[in-house]
Coordinates of C-alpha atoms in Angstrom, one line a residue:
X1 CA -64.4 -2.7 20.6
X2 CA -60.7 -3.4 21.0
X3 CA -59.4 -6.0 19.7
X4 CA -55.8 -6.7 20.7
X5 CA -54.9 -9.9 21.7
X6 CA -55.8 -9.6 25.5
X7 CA -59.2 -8.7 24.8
X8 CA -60.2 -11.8 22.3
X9 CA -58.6 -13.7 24.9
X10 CA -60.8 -12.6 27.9
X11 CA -63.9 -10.9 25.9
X12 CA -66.5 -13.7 27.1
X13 CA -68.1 -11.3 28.8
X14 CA -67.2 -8.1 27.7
X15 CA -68.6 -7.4 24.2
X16 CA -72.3 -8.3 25.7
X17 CA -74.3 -5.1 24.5
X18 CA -75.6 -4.6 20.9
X19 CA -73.8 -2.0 19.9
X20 CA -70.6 -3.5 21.1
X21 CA -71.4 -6.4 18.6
X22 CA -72.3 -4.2 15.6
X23 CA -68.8 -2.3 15.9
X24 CA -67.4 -5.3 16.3
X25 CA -69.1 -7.1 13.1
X26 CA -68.5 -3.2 11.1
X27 CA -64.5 -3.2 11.8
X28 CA -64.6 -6.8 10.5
X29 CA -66.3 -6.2 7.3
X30 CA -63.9 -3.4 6.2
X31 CA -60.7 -4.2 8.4
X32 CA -57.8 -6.5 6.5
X33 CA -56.8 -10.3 7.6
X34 CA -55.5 -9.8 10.9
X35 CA -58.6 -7.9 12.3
X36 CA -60.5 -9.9 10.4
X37 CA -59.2 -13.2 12.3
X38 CA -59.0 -11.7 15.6
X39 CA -63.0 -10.3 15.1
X40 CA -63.7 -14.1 14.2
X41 CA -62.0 -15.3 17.4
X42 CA -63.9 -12.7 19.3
X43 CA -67.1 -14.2 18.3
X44 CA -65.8 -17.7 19.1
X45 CA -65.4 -16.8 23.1
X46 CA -67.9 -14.7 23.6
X47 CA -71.0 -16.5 21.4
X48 CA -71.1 -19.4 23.9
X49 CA -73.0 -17.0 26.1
X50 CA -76.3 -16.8 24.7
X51 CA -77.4 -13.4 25.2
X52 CA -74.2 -12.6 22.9
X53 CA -75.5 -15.4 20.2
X54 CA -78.9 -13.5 20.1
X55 CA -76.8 -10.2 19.7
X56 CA -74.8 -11.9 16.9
X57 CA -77.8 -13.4 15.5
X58 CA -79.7 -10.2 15.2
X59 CA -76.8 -8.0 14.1
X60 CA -75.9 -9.9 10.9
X61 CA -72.6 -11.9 12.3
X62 CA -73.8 -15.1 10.4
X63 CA -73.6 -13.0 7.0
X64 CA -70.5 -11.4 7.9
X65 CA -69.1 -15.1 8.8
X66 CA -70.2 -16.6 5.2
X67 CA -68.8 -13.9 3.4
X68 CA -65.7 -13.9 4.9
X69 CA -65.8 -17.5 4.5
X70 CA -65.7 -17.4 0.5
X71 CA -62.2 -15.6 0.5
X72 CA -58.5 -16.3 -0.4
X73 CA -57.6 -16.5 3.3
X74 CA -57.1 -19.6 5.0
X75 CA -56.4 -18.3 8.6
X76 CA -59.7 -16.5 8.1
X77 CA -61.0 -19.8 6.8
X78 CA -60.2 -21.7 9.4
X79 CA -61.6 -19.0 12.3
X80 CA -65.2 -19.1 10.5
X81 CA -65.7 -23.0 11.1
X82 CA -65.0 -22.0 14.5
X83 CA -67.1 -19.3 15.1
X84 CA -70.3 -21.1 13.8
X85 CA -69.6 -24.3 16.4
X86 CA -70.1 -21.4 19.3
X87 CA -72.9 -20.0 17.3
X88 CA -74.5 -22.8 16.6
X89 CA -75.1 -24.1 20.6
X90 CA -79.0 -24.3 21.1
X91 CA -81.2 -25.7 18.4
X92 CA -83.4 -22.6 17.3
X93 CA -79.6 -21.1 16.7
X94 CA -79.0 -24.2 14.6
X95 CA -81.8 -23.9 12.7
X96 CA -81.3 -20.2 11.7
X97 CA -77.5 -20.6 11.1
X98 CA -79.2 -23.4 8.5
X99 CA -81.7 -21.3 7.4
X100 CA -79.1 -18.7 6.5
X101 CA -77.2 -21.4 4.7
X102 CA -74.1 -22.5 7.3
X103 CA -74.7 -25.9 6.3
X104 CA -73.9 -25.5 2.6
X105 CA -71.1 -23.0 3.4
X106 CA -69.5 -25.6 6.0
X107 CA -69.6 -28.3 3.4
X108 CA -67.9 -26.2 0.6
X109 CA -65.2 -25.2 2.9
X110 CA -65.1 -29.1 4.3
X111 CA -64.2 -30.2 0.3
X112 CA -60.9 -27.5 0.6
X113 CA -57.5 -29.4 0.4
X114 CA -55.9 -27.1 3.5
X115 CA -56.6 -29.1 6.9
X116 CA -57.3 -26.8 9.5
X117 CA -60.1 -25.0 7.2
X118 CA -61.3 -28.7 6.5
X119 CA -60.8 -29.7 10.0
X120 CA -62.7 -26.5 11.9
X121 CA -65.3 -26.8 9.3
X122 CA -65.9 -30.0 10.0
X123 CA -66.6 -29.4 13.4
X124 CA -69.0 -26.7 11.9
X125 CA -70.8 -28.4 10.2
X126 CA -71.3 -31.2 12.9
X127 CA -72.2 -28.9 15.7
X128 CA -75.3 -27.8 13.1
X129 CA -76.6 -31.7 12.5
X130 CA -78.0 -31.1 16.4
X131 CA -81.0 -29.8 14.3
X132 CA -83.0 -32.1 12.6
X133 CA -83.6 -29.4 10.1
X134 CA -80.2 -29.0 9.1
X135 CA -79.8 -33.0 8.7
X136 CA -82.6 -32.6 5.8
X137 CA -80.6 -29.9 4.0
X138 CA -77.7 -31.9 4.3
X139 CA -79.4 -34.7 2.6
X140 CA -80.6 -32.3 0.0
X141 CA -76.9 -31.5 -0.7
X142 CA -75.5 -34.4 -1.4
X143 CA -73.7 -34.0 2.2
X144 CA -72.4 -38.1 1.8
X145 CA -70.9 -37.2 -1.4
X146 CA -68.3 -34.7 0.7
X147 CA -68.2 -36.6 3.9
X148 CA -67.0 -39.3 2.0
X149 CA -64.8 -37.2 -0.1
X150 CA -63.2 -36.0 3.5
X151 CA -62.6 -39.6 4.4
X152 CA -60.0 -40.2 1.8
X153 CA -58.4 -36.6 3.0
X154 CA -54.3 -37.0 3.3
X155 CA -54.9 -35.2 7.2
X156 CA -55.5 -38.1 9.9
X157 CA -57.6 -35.3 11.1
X158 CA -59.6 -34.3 8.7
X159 CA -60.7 -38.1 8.4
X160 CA -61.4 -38.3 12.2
X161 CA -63.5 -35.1 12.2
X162 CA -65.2 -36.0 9.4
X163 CA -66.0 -39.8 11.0
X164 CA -67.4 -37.0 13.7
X165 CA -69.7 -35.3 10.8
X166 CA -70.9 -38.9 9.3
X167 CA -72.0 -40.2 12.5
X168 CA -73.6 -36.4 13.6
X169 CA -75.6 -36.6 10.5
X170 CA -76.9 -40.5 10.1
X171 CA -76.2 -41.6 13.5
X172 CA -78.9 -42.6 16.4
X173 CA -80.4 -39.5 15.5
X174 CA -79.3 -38.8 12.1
X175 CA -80.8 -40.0 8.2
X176 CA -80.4 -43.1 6.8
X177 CA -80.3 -41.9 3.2
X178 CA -76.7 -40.4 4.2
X179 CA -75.0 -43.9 5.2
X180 CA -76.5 -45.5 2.0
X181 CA -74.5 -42.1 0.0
X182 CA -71.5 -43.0 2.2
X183 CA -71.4 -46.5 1.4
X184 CA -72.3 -46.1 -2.3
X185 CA -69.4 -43.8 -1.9
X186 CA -67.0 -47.1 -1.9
X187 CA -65.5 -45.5 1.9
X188 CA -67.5 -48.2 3.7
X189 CA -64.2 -49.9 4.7
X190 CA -62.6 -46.6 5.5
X191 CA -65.4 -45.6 7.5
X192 CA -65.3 -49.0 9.7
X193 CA -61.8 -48.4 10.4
X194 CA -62.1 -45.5 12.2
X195 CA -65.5 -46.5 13.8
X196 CA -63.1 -49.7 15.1
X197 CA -60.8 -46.6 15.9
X198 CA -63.0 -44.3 17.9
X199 CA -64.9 -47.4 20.0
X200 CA -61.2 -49.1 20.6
X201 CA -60.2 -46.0 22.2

């Protein structure tokens, strides 16, 4: 699998064979930042397609992800939140990406002070409340505590994406217990600015 820059950029549907996708997750487990970064990429195009998700799936990716997810690097940070929102697209891939613990690993990288790892993590972590599943573990890990913790982040964005993650979680389809953690949180009036925000426009 190459992976200079014109391939991550057209790869949807080039790395579609298993051992493509094993090579692919084997030079990211012992290659240094920059492959790691543009392996990470590669998985964001091409997972969309689900015959690549299943690939990834089976092959490991989602342990490769996590780990890489608990180092120093923040541009590697910031790439895993990203690869789990095009991993994460179906519910049974939902459910294993929580099974696996995604949801716990997007919420620990969510509390980080550095935006764009807070930001893409976010968006993680919201893409996983689709399952119903996943909005129990959430609720089992204190998910309001961090949400509301993301509210009072310095990064307009951060605050908008994690408006995203509350309503994802405890919205029409999400779990009560998680506003009453948000409120009890003291954010209720942050949170019902940016509500005002998103329905004004």
């Amino acid at each position: 699998v190459m992976m200079d820059d014109n391939v991550v950029s057209t790869s949807r549907g080039l790395a579609t064979t298993h051992p493509a996708i094993t090579k692919l997750i084997a030079l990211m487990n012992s290659g240094d930042e920059a492959t790691q970064v543009k392996g990470l990429k590669c998985i964001h195009n091409i997972a969309p397609v689900e015959k690549n998700r299943k690939a990834f799936v089976e092959s490991d990716a989602l342990g490769t992800v996590f780990r890489l997810s608990e180092g120093s690097s923040n541009a590697v940070k910031e790439q895993c939140g990203r690869a789990i929102v095009s991993l994460a697209i179906g519910e049974n891939y939902c459910e294993a990406i929580g099974q696996a613990g995604g949801v716990e690993r997007m919420l620990a990288l969510a509390s980080e002070q550095n935006a764009e790892v807070a930001i893409n993590s976010l968006k993680g972590y919201t893409a996983l409340m689709a399952s119903p599943q996943n909005r129990s573990i959430a609720e089992q890990l204190n998910a309001g505590h961090v949400l509301a913790q993301c509210l009072n982040h310095s990064n307009e964005w951060v605050k908008l994406q994690a408006t995203h993650a509350i309503l994802a979680t405890y919205g029409p389809n999400g779990n009560p217990q998680i506003q009453h953690e948000i409120n009890s949180a003291g954010v209720g009036r942050v949170f019902d600015h940016f509500r005002n925000h998103i329905q004004t426009g």
